[in-house]
Amino acid sequence: MSAENDHVDGVAATPQIEEENRVEIFDTTLRDGEQSPGISLNAAEKVEIASQLARLGVDVIEAGFPIASPGDFEAVQMIARNVEGPVITGLARTHTADIEAAWGAVKDSPRPRIHTFISTSDIHITHQLQTDREDVKGQAKAAVAHARSFCENVEFSPMDATRADVEFTAEVCAIAIAEGAGVINIPDTVGYTTPDEYTRYLERLYELIPELRDVTLSVHCHDDLGLAVANSFAGVLAGARQVECAINGLGERAGNCSLEEIVMLLRTRRVDHGLDTTVNTRELARTSRMVSRATGYVVQPNKAIIGRNAFAHESGIHQDGVLKERTTYEIMDARDVGLESNSIVLGKHSGRHALRDALEQLGFKVEGNALNQAFQRFKEIADKKKQVTALDLEAIVSDELREAGQKYELAWFEVESGSRRAPVARAGVTMPNGEEATGEYSGDGPFDSVFGAIQAAVDVECDLRSFEVGAVTGGEDALGEVTVQVRAHGRLANGQGVSTDTIEAAARAYVRALSNALEGAAVREAEAATAEHAAAPMTPGP
Amino acid sequence: MSAENDHVDGVAATPQIEEENRVEIFDTTLRDGEQSPGISLNAAEKVEIASQLARLGVDVIEAGFPIASPGDFEAVQMIARNVEGPVITGLARTHTADIEAAWGAVKDSPRPRIHTFISTSDIHITHQLQTDREDVKGQAKAAVAHARSFCENVEFSPMDATRADVEFTAEVCAIAIAEGAGVINIPDTVGYTTPDEYTRYLERLYELIPELRDVTLSVHCHDDLGLAVANSFAGVLAGARQVECAINGLGERAGNCSLEEIVMLLRTRRVDHGLDTTVNTRELARTSRMVSRATGYVVQPNKAIIGRNAFAHESGIHQDGVLKERTTYEIMDARDVGLESNSIVLGKHSGRHALRDALEQLGFKVEGNALNQAFQRFKEIADKKKQVTALDLEAIVSDELREAGQKYELAWFEVESGSRRAPVARAGVTMPNGEEATGEYSGDGPFDSVFGAIQAAVDVECDLRSFEVGAVTGGEDALGEVTVQVRAHGRLANGQGVSTDTIEAAARAYVRALSNALEGAAVREAEAATAEHAAAPMTPGP
């Protein structure tokens, strides 16, 4: 940092902060974020994201909702077993089965937590729980006690608290604290509150529950009115020391508080408020790209902190004028959020070792067969592209990771198209039994035709819901990255593919979306057979 | 509204509100928004957006920065002459030439305003203006006086106010008020402030300048730390009665306060604060789509209010469960932001009259030759699609509007591609002299090949910077919509195209981006020849 820049003093990759002023970051990308329509991450992808969250330095990872499905349970368990550093938590309603599932999933983590919740708003108690306040108190008490019988670290959330009676919510929270909850989280479940109102609500809770000072107060805000970050910040100023948030602001509806925004807000204004997190902000951009790629949720160019235009630079290269007097128009440095830290460049003559080293620098441990596959893919792409950059490598690796465990694989395709003829495509797909099925289709344009040919090959009814194409880096020889969302077997599923040929990327993405939809449908059928799921429709959680 | 829903009482398409509680909406999509990298709207597009803003019911349209270029001047003038209802304003530095250009551009509006600004922060005064405080006071005084000599309605902004000394800023504002400014706007130019701090700043200004009570206080907040909406809301609670904002939150870097968010925040919480705007919120979704399409700036799915997932519904159709107990998880009704108001559906047998009527319902007045062109395009698409919906019509019309005044036109193209062969494309482009040039290219995949063939045909150096593909509606026969950003002639430019064939949409988008880049380059060369522009590099404005 240059001395002239008085607005970013205190910005550093690994800040020191006194414990009482440290705000813990609770990431719920894999729970609240993953509940967004069409996101279907498999366990390997969730572990990959959780590992990156650990590298980013978050304090708590909410890895999923273990009772929701066997797939959710397995993913939380894999994260608990494989990701070290952060506390790993799983969400649970107050039901006994939920709490036992959550404990079963997180217990192998060195730092397990159970997060249980029940609504305290009358609108939820009446319409959703169809019970009364006394019962809610009883359920909260029993759930926290049950969770504490397994696990020292228990968090309790009164769902929809900001629309609930504050006195009743305080009563319920006091019960949870008495039973041993160490974290009390006050969710603005529907994104309705405002900074002043939230501040008053939390201050009132402190008055009503003196023992709230002895536990960690947490905030969980949704962005329906665009106030999630401001409300979370108000909560921190009112005494909260945990913020629940998600990468890229993912989550139900308009999403949760954006992790990157609250982290950079605390960091940038640290000198004024004395509060900070210990997040390594230089990992923010990469984490954002990884999550965007895996979920198929694009980040808009004007998104704060990690949008393409969030800094007054183009494609990661500061314009000279901005660098010279950066503070004139910038309050943060793009390097501090990791937007231009990587200078890794490989070419067509780079070998397997160079690739492995570069991947390691990027935080990917790729060995054995996975390395061979990645290397083969790298060579194919290096043959077509002059330079393979860090961003390209990220895309290639996450493309390859998606390959594991797919029911179908794209074998080949061809397409002819033009403004003066009907397009036609043919495709070959390797089926689960190892045999190749082929299809042919003439649709509206080459993508539609390729998708139709794949559908004809696998012989599955499938609606295309959305289709996004992006370039990984700039330039004519950029890698194309395609995300599609399909509805098949009554289920929304995403697929993603990367290639220098955008139609190939699209074909790969489509085949994967189909695989994911069928896998999801199979899981759901298995679940429908169990009484718990048939009887209790899931609530979205805080 | 059902009586059960106690959170959306007061939500109505045309609310009544007492004048002292009415918050005016100042839209700067066409000024601050249009300054985002790669956005290059022509005058016709700006008029189209301004007309839609008038339909939305905004109070003020900042139509551009007239001194910035002859193109900006012309667009502001066309809007002033053609768009009725809102106040039309143009931005001006304190320079005499700026103010005269702004007046020249807005004077034909029935409700003209001049908006002039100068920085009051020491960092801007020293580094950007390279002057001192006394000079700033003198410039502000002269500029407001000069503006008032032309126009009764003058707004003054002390740029970077939130990083400036509040006493000095108050002095400058008092001078502006004494000279006749009727609106004082306090910009958080770099997106640095927080709700509490901004509130204190504005309260202090009221203390320091008693006469601030006699004029309209305005807020202008940037979203660098994710607080633009919260800061604007804090400003309104502190007494501001004008909010400067932009559709989709566009603007420099992370953008401005999002218009749709602040409007829906005020509307949804109206019962608590008694404040509201007179915006017709049912036009929000359409305005958002129009701006996204014209600028090429996508809206992320989890964007509040107008993102694809902002409501717990899929593709505009409420899920049954949500409708039954909507208030359990939703605080707003998707219909109130216009997400599902349109049921217009045309088919291949629909005639010219049906098309014109449908377009009129959508707010497009299309007659004569434009109607013929739109009808021809409609028939081509209706031949391929079973149903043409309101969303499709919007896309077709905005695609056609883009055709006007293009230097190049795509005549035809053809492409062959596959995983087992090198792709090859040929394209024909109608050149400005009316002759057809052809090109052939074999690149990485079909898009790259088509783009290469077009480049070969027009013989212009051109880098592809970004490339976005979306579907206008769901389903296999959806219209594909492509936006590309290119760099040609040292200038970033966007182009957009719509077709059932995505490659055709991409080819159209690419040809238009090239046209826009060359047009922009020509305008800039003309500007470089004038002393004003050569001598004074533009400042971004508040």
PDB file of C-alpha atoms in Angstrom, chain B residues 199-363:
ATOM      1  CA  THR B 199     -27.291  10.056   7.771  1.00  0.00           C
ATOM      2  CA  ARG B 200     -24.970  12.028  10.058  1.00  0.00           C
ATOM      3  CA  TYR B 201     -23.458  13.796   7.045  1.00  0.00           C
ATOM      4  CA  LEU B 202     -26.849  14.890   5.731  1.00  0.00           C
ATOM      5  CA  GLU B 203     -28.081  15.899   9.197  1.00  0.00           C
ATOM      6  CA  ARG B 204     -24.964  18.015   9.621  1.00  0.00           C
ATOM      7  CA  LEU B 205     -25.609  19.662   6.250  1.00  0.00           C
ATOM      8  CA  TYR B 206     -29.125  20.575   7.386  1.00  0.00           C
ATOM      9  CA  GLU B 207     -27.607  22.147  10.504  1.00  0.00           C
ATOM     10  CA  LEU B 208     -24.982  24.055   8.552  1.00  0.00           C
ATOM     11  CA  ILE B 209     -27.341  25.225   5.769  1.00  0.00           C
ATOM     12  CA  PRO B 210     -30.786  26.112   7.134  1.00  0.00           C
ATOM     13  CA  GLU B 211     -31.886  27.086   3.616  1.00  0.00           C
ATOM     14  CA  LEU B 212     -31.363  23.469   2.534  1.00  0.00           C
ATOM     15  CA  ARG B 213     -34.909  22.967   3.898  1.00  0.00           C
ATOM     16  CA  ASP B 214     -36.214  25.245   1.117  1.00  0.00           C
ATOM     17  CA  VAL B 215     -34.802  23.173  -1.745  1.00  0.00           C
ATOM     18  CA  THR B 216     -34.931  19.493  -2.666  1.00  0.00           C
ATOM     19  CA  LEU B 217     -32.181  17.362  -1.143  1.00  0.00           C
ATOM     20  CA  SER B 218     -31.098  14.533  -3.424  1.00  0.00           C
ATOM     21  CA  VAL B 219     -28.960  11.415  -2.926  1.00  0.00           C
ATOM     22  CA  HIS B 220     -26.706   9.676  -5.447  1.00  0.00           C
ATOM     23  CA  CYS B 221     -25.032   6.511  -4.148  1.00  0.00           C
ATOM     24  CA  HIS B 222     -22.674   4.012  -5.740  1.00  0.00           C
ATOM     25  CA  ASP B 223     -22.637   0.331  -4.870  1.00  0.00           C
ATOM     26  CA  ASP B 224     -18.925  -0.429  -4.471  1.00  0.00           C
ATOM     27  CA  LEU B 225     -19.481  -1.878  -0.985  1.00  0.00           C
ATOM     28  CA  GLY B 226     -23.004  -3.162  -1.669  1.00  0.00           C
ATOM     29  CA  LEU B 227     -24.666  -0.312   0.237  1.00  0.00           C
ATOM     30  CA  ALA B 228     -26.108   1.928  -2.510  1.00  0.00           C
ATOM     31  CA  VAL B 229     -29.753   1.099  -1.772  1.00  0.00           C
ATOM     32  CA  ALA B 230     -29.308   1.249   2.004  1.00  0.00           C
ATOM     33  CA  ASN B 231     -27.457   4.571   1.794  1.00  0.00           C
ATOM     34  CA  SER B 232     -30.126   6.021  -0.502  1.00  0.00           C
ATOM     35  CA  PHE B 233     -32.825   4.839   1.888  1.00  0.00           C
ATOM     36  CA  ALA B 234     -30.942   6.385   4.825  1.00  0.00           C
ATOM     37  CA  GLY B 235     -30.789   9.618   2.826  1.00  0.00           C
ATOM     38  CA  VAL B 236     -34.529   9.598   2.252  1.00  0.00           C
ATOM     39  CA  LEU B 237     -35.168   9.002   5.958  1.00  0.00           C
ATOM     40  CA  ALA B 238     -32.851  11.948   6.691  1.00  0.00           C
ATOM     41  CA  GLY B 239     -34.929  14.222   4.464  1.00  0.00           C
ATOM     42  CA  ALA B 240     -33.909  13.680   0.851  1.00  0.00           C
ATOM     43  CA  ARG B 241     -36.828  13.728  -1.553  1.00  0.00           C
ATOM     44  CA  GLN B 242     -34.974  12.799  -4.741  1.00  0.00           C
ATOM     45  CA  VAL B 243     -33.064   9.551  -5.311  1.00  0.00           C
ATOM     46  CA  GLU B 244     -30.677   9.241  -8.219  1.00  0.00           C
ATOM     47  CA  CYS B 245     -30.630   5.669  -9.435  1.00  0.00           C
ATOM     48  CA  ALA B 246     -30.418   3.498 -12.532  1.00  0.00           C
ATOM     49  CA  ILE B 247     -32.274   0.557 -14.005  1.00  0.00           C
ATOM     50  CA  ASN B 248     -30.570  -2.740 -13.085  1.00  0.00           C
ATOM     51  CA  GLY B 249     -28.211  -0.730 -10.881  1.00  0.00           C
ATOM     52  CA  LEU B 250     -26.076   0.227 -13.873  1.00  0.00           C
ATOM     53  CA  GLY B 251     -23.372   2.866 -13.581  1.00  0.00           C
ATOM     54  CA  GLU B 252     -19.669   3.407 -13.114  1.00  0.00           C
ATOM     55  CA  ARG B 253     -17.903   0.353 -11.595  1.00  0.00           C
ATOM     56  CA  ALA B 254     -20.378  -1.494  -9.339  1.00  0.00           C
ATOM     57  CA  GLY B 255     -23.059   0.912 -10.477  1.00  0.00           C
ATOM     58  CA  ASN B 256     -25.614   3.186  -8.892  1.00  0.00           C
ATOM     59  CA  CYS B 257     -28.471   2.517  -6.544  1.00  0.00           C
ATOM     60  CA  SER B 258     -30.763   0.124  -8.360  1.00  0.00           C
ATOM     61  CA  LEU B 259     -33.988   1.940  -9.316  1.00  0.00           C
ATOM     62  CA  GLU B 260     -36.171  -1.140  -8.937  1.00  0.00           C
ATOM     63  CA  GLU B 261     -34.778  -1.892  -5.472  1.00  0.00           C
ATOM     64  CA  ILE B 262     -35.218   1.568  -3.942  1.00  0.00           C
ATOM     65  CA  VAL B 263     -38.684   1.903  -5.507  1.00  0.00           C
ATOM     66  CA  MET B 264     -39.880  -1.471  -4.192  1.00  0.00           C
ATOM     67  CA  LEU B 265     -38.238  -0.854  -0.816  1.00  0.00           C
ATOM     68  CA  LEU B 266     -40.151   2.413  -0.409  1.00  0.00           C
ATOM     69  CA  ARG B 267     -43.369   0.834  -1.678  1.00  0.00           C
ATOM     70  CA  THR B 268     -43.130  -2.314   0.433  1.00  0.00           C
ATOM     71  CA  ARG B 269     -42.231  -0.496   3.653  1.00  0.00           C
ATOM     72  CA  ARG B 270     -44.490   2.500   2.955  1.00  0.00           C
ATOM     73  CA  VAL B 271     -46.803   1.742   5.875  1.00  0.00           C
ATOM     74  CA  ASP B 272     -43.852   2.035   8.242  1.00  0.00           C
ATOM     75  CA  HIS B 273     -42.212   5.172   6.900  1.00  0.00           C
ATOM     76  CA  GLY B 274     -45.009   6.957   5.072  1.00  0.00           C
ATOM     77  CA  LEU B 275     -42.797   7.629   2.067  1.00  0.00           C
ATOM     78  CA  ASP B 276     -43.359   6.489  -1.507  1.00  0.00           C
ATOM     79  CA  THR B 277     -42.726   7.237  -5.149  1.00  0.00           C
ATOM     80  CA  THR B 278     -45.325   7.482  -7.913  1.00  0.00           C
ATOM     81  CA  VAL B 279     -43.552   4.951 -10.122  1.00  0.00           C
ATOM     82  CA  ASN B 280     -45.785   2.440 -11.899  1.00  0.00           C
ATOM     83  CA  THR B 281     -43.991  -0.631 -10.604  1.00  0.00           C
ATOM     84  CA  ARG B 282     -45.712  -2.942 -13.073  1.00  0.00           C
ATOM     85  CA  GLU B 283     -43.400  -1.506 -15.740  1.00  0.00           C
ATOM     86  CA  LEU B 284     -40.242  -2.436 -13.799  1.00  0.00           C
ATOM     87  CA  ALA B 285     -39.636  -5.858 -15.310  1.00  0.00           C
ATOM     88  CA  ARG B 286     -40.099  -4.687 -18.883  1.00  0.00           C
ATOM     89  CA  THR B 287     -37.854  -1.662 -18.358  1.00  0.00           C
ATOM     90  CA  SER B 288     -35.205  -3.924 -16.870  1.00  0.00           C
ATOM     91  CA  ARG B 289     -35.346  -6.286 -19.863  1.00  0.00           C
ATOM     92  CA  MET B 290     -35.175  -3.425 -22.340  1.00  0.00           C
ATOM     93  CA  VAL B 291     -32.124  -1.901 -20.660  1.00  0.00           C
ATOM     94  CA  SER B 292     -30.378  -5.249 -20.255  1.00  0.00           C
ATOM     95  CA  ARG B 293     -30.913  -6.012 -23.932  1.00  0.00           C
ATOM     96  CA  ALA B 294     -29.798  -2.615 -25.185  1.00  0.00           C
ATOM     97  CA  THR B 295     -26.710  -2.414 -22.986  1.00  0.00           C
ATOM     98  CA  GLY B 296     -25.686  -6.063 -23.131  1.00  0.00           C
ATOM     99  CA  TYR B 297     -25.428  -6.053 -19.327  1.00  0.00           C
ATOM    100  CA  VAL B 298     -27.024  -9.229 -18.001  1.00  0.00           C
ATOM    101  CA  VAL B 299     -29.059  -9.291 -14.796  1.00  0.00           C
ATOM    102  CA  GLN B 300     -27.958 -12.072 -12.465  1.00  0.00           C
ATOM    103  CA  PRO B 301     -30.645 -14.613 -11.481  1.00  0.00           C
ATOM    104  CA  ASN B 302     -30.430 -13.664  -7.798  1.00  0.00           C
ATOM    105  CA  LYS B 303     -30.655  -9.906  -8.434  1.00  0.00           C
ATOM    106  CA  ALA B 304     -33.301  -8.434  -6.112  1.00  0.00           C
ATOM    107  CA  ILE B 305     -36.712  -7.542  -7.622  1.00  0.00           C
ATOM    108  CA  ILE B 306     -35.995  -8.330 -11.284  1.00  0.00           C
ATOM    109  CA  GLY B 307     -33.665 -11.352 -11.249  1.00  0.00           C
ATOM    110  CA  ARG B 308     -35.008 -14.615 -12.667  1.00  0.00           C
ATOM    111  CA  ASN B 309     -35.201 -16.094  -9.147  1.00  0.00           C
ATOM    112  CA  ALA B 310     -36.089 -12.973  -7.179  1.00  0.00           C
ATOM    113  CA  PHE B 311     -39.523 -14.410  -6.595  1.00  0.00           C
ATOM    114  CA  ALA B 312     -40.178 -17.968  -5.545  1.00  0.00           C
ATOM    115  CA  HIS B 313     -41.654 -18.785  -8.916  1.00  0.00           C
ATOM    116  CA  GLU B 314     -40.306 -20.332 -12.076  1.00  0.00           C
ATOM    117  CA  SER B 315     -40.404 -18.478 -15.396  1.00  0.00           C
ATOM    118  CA  GLY B 316     -43.200 -16.140 -14.450  1.00  0.00           C
ATOM    119  CA  ILE B 317     -45.639 -18.763 -13.274  1.00  0.00           C
ATOM    120  CA  HIS B 318     -46.309 -18.859  -9.558  1.00  0.00           C
ATOM    121  CA  GLN B 319     -45.986 -22.266  -8.079  1.00  0.00           C
ATOM    122  CA  ASP B 320     -49.245 -23.234  -6.481  1.00  0.00           C
ATOM    123  CA  GLY B 321     -47.892 -23.550  -2.983  1.00  0.00           C
ATOM    124  CA  VAL B 322     -46.402 -20.104  -3.080  1.00  0.00           C
ATOM    125  CA  LEU B 323     -49.609 -18.500  -4.333  1.00  0.00           C
ATOM    126  CA  LYS B 324     -51.686 -20.116  -1.582  1.00  0.00           C
ATOM    127  CA  GLU B 325     -49.530 -18.781   1.231  1.00  0.00           C
ATOM    128  CA  ARG B 326     -47.460 -16.285  -0.648  1.00  0.00           C
ATOM    129  CA  THR B 327     -46.734 -14.118   2.376  1.00  0.00           C
ATOM    130  CA  THR B 328     -45.060 -17.012   4.149  1.00  0.00           C
ATOM    131  CA  TYR B 329     -41.965 -16.525   2.032  1.00  0.00           C
ATOM    132  CA  GLU B 330     -42.685 -13.499  -0.172  1.00  0.00           C
ATOM    133  CA  ILE B 331     -43.035  -9.896   0.846  1.00  0.00           C
ATOM    134  CA  MET B 332     -43.865  -8.690  -2.664  1.00  0.00           C
ATOM    135  CA  ASP B 333     -46.120  -9.954  -5.428  1.00  0.00           C
ATOM    136  CA  ALA B 334     -44.400 -10.747  -8.724  1.00  0.00           C
ATOM    137  CA  ARG B 335     -47.347  -9.133 -10.533  1.00  0.00           C
ATOM    138  CA  ASP B 336     -46.571  -5.805  -8.871  1.00  0.00           C
ATOM    139  CA  VAL B 337     -43.218  -5.616 -10.624  1.00  0.00           C
ATOM    140  CA  GLY B 338     -44.690  -6.709 -13.969  1.00  0.00           C
ATOM    141  CA  LEU B 339     -43.243 -10.190 -14.001  1.00  0.00           C
ATOM    142  CA  GLU B 340     -46.375 -11.880 -15.257  1.00  0.00           C
ATOM    143  CA  SER B 341     -48.727  -9.335 -16.653  1.00  0.00           C
ATOM    144  CA  ASN B 342     -48.487 -10.216 -20.305  1.00  0.00           C
ATOM    145  CA  SER B 343     -50.540 -12.893 -21.909  1.00  0.00           C
ATOM    146  CA  ILE B 344     -50.146 -11.716 -25.494  1.00  0.00           C
ATOM    147  CA  VAL B 345     -49.567 -14.669 -27.802  1.00  0.00           C
ATOM    148  CA  LEU B 346     -49.437 -14.518 -31.587  1.00  0.00           C
ATOM    149  CA  GLY B 347     -49.135 -17.410 -34.035  1.00  0.00           C
ATOM    150  CA  LYS B 348     -48.059 -17.868 -37.633  1.00  0.00           C
ATOM    151  CA  HIS B 349     -51.490 -16.846 -38.920  1.00  0.00           C
ATOM    152  CA  SER B 350     -51.563 -13.547 -37.058  1.00  0.00           C
ATOM    153  CA  GLY B 351     -51.672 -10.573 -39.401  1.00  0.00           C
ATOM    154  CA  ARG B 352     -50.116  -7.156 -39.551  1.00  0.00           C
ATOM    155  CA  HIS B 353     -52.936  -5.556 -37.536  1.00  0.00           C
ATOM    156  CA  ALA B 354     -52.677  -8.112 -34.767  1.00  0.00           C
ATOM    157  CA  LEU B 355     -48.956  -7.473 -34.622  1.00  0.00           C
ATOM    158  CA  ARG B 356     -49.399  -3.709 -34.504  1.00  0.00           C
ATOM    159  CA  ASP B 357     -52.027  -4.011 -31.769  1.00  0.00           C
ATOM    160  CA  ALA B 358     -49.834  -6.339 -29.739  1.00  0.00           C
ATOM    161  CA  LEU B 359     -46.869  -3.998 -30.095  1.00  0.00           C
ATOM    162  CA  GLU B 360     -49.040  -1.088 -29.013  1.00  0.00           C
ATOM    163  CA  GLN B 361     -50.117  -2.968 -25.906  1.00  0.00           C
ATOM    164  CA  LEU B 362     -46.423  -3.393 -25.183  1.00  0.00           C
ATOM    165  CA  GLY B 363     -45.917   0.324 -25.601  1.00  0.00           C
TER     166      GLY B 363
END
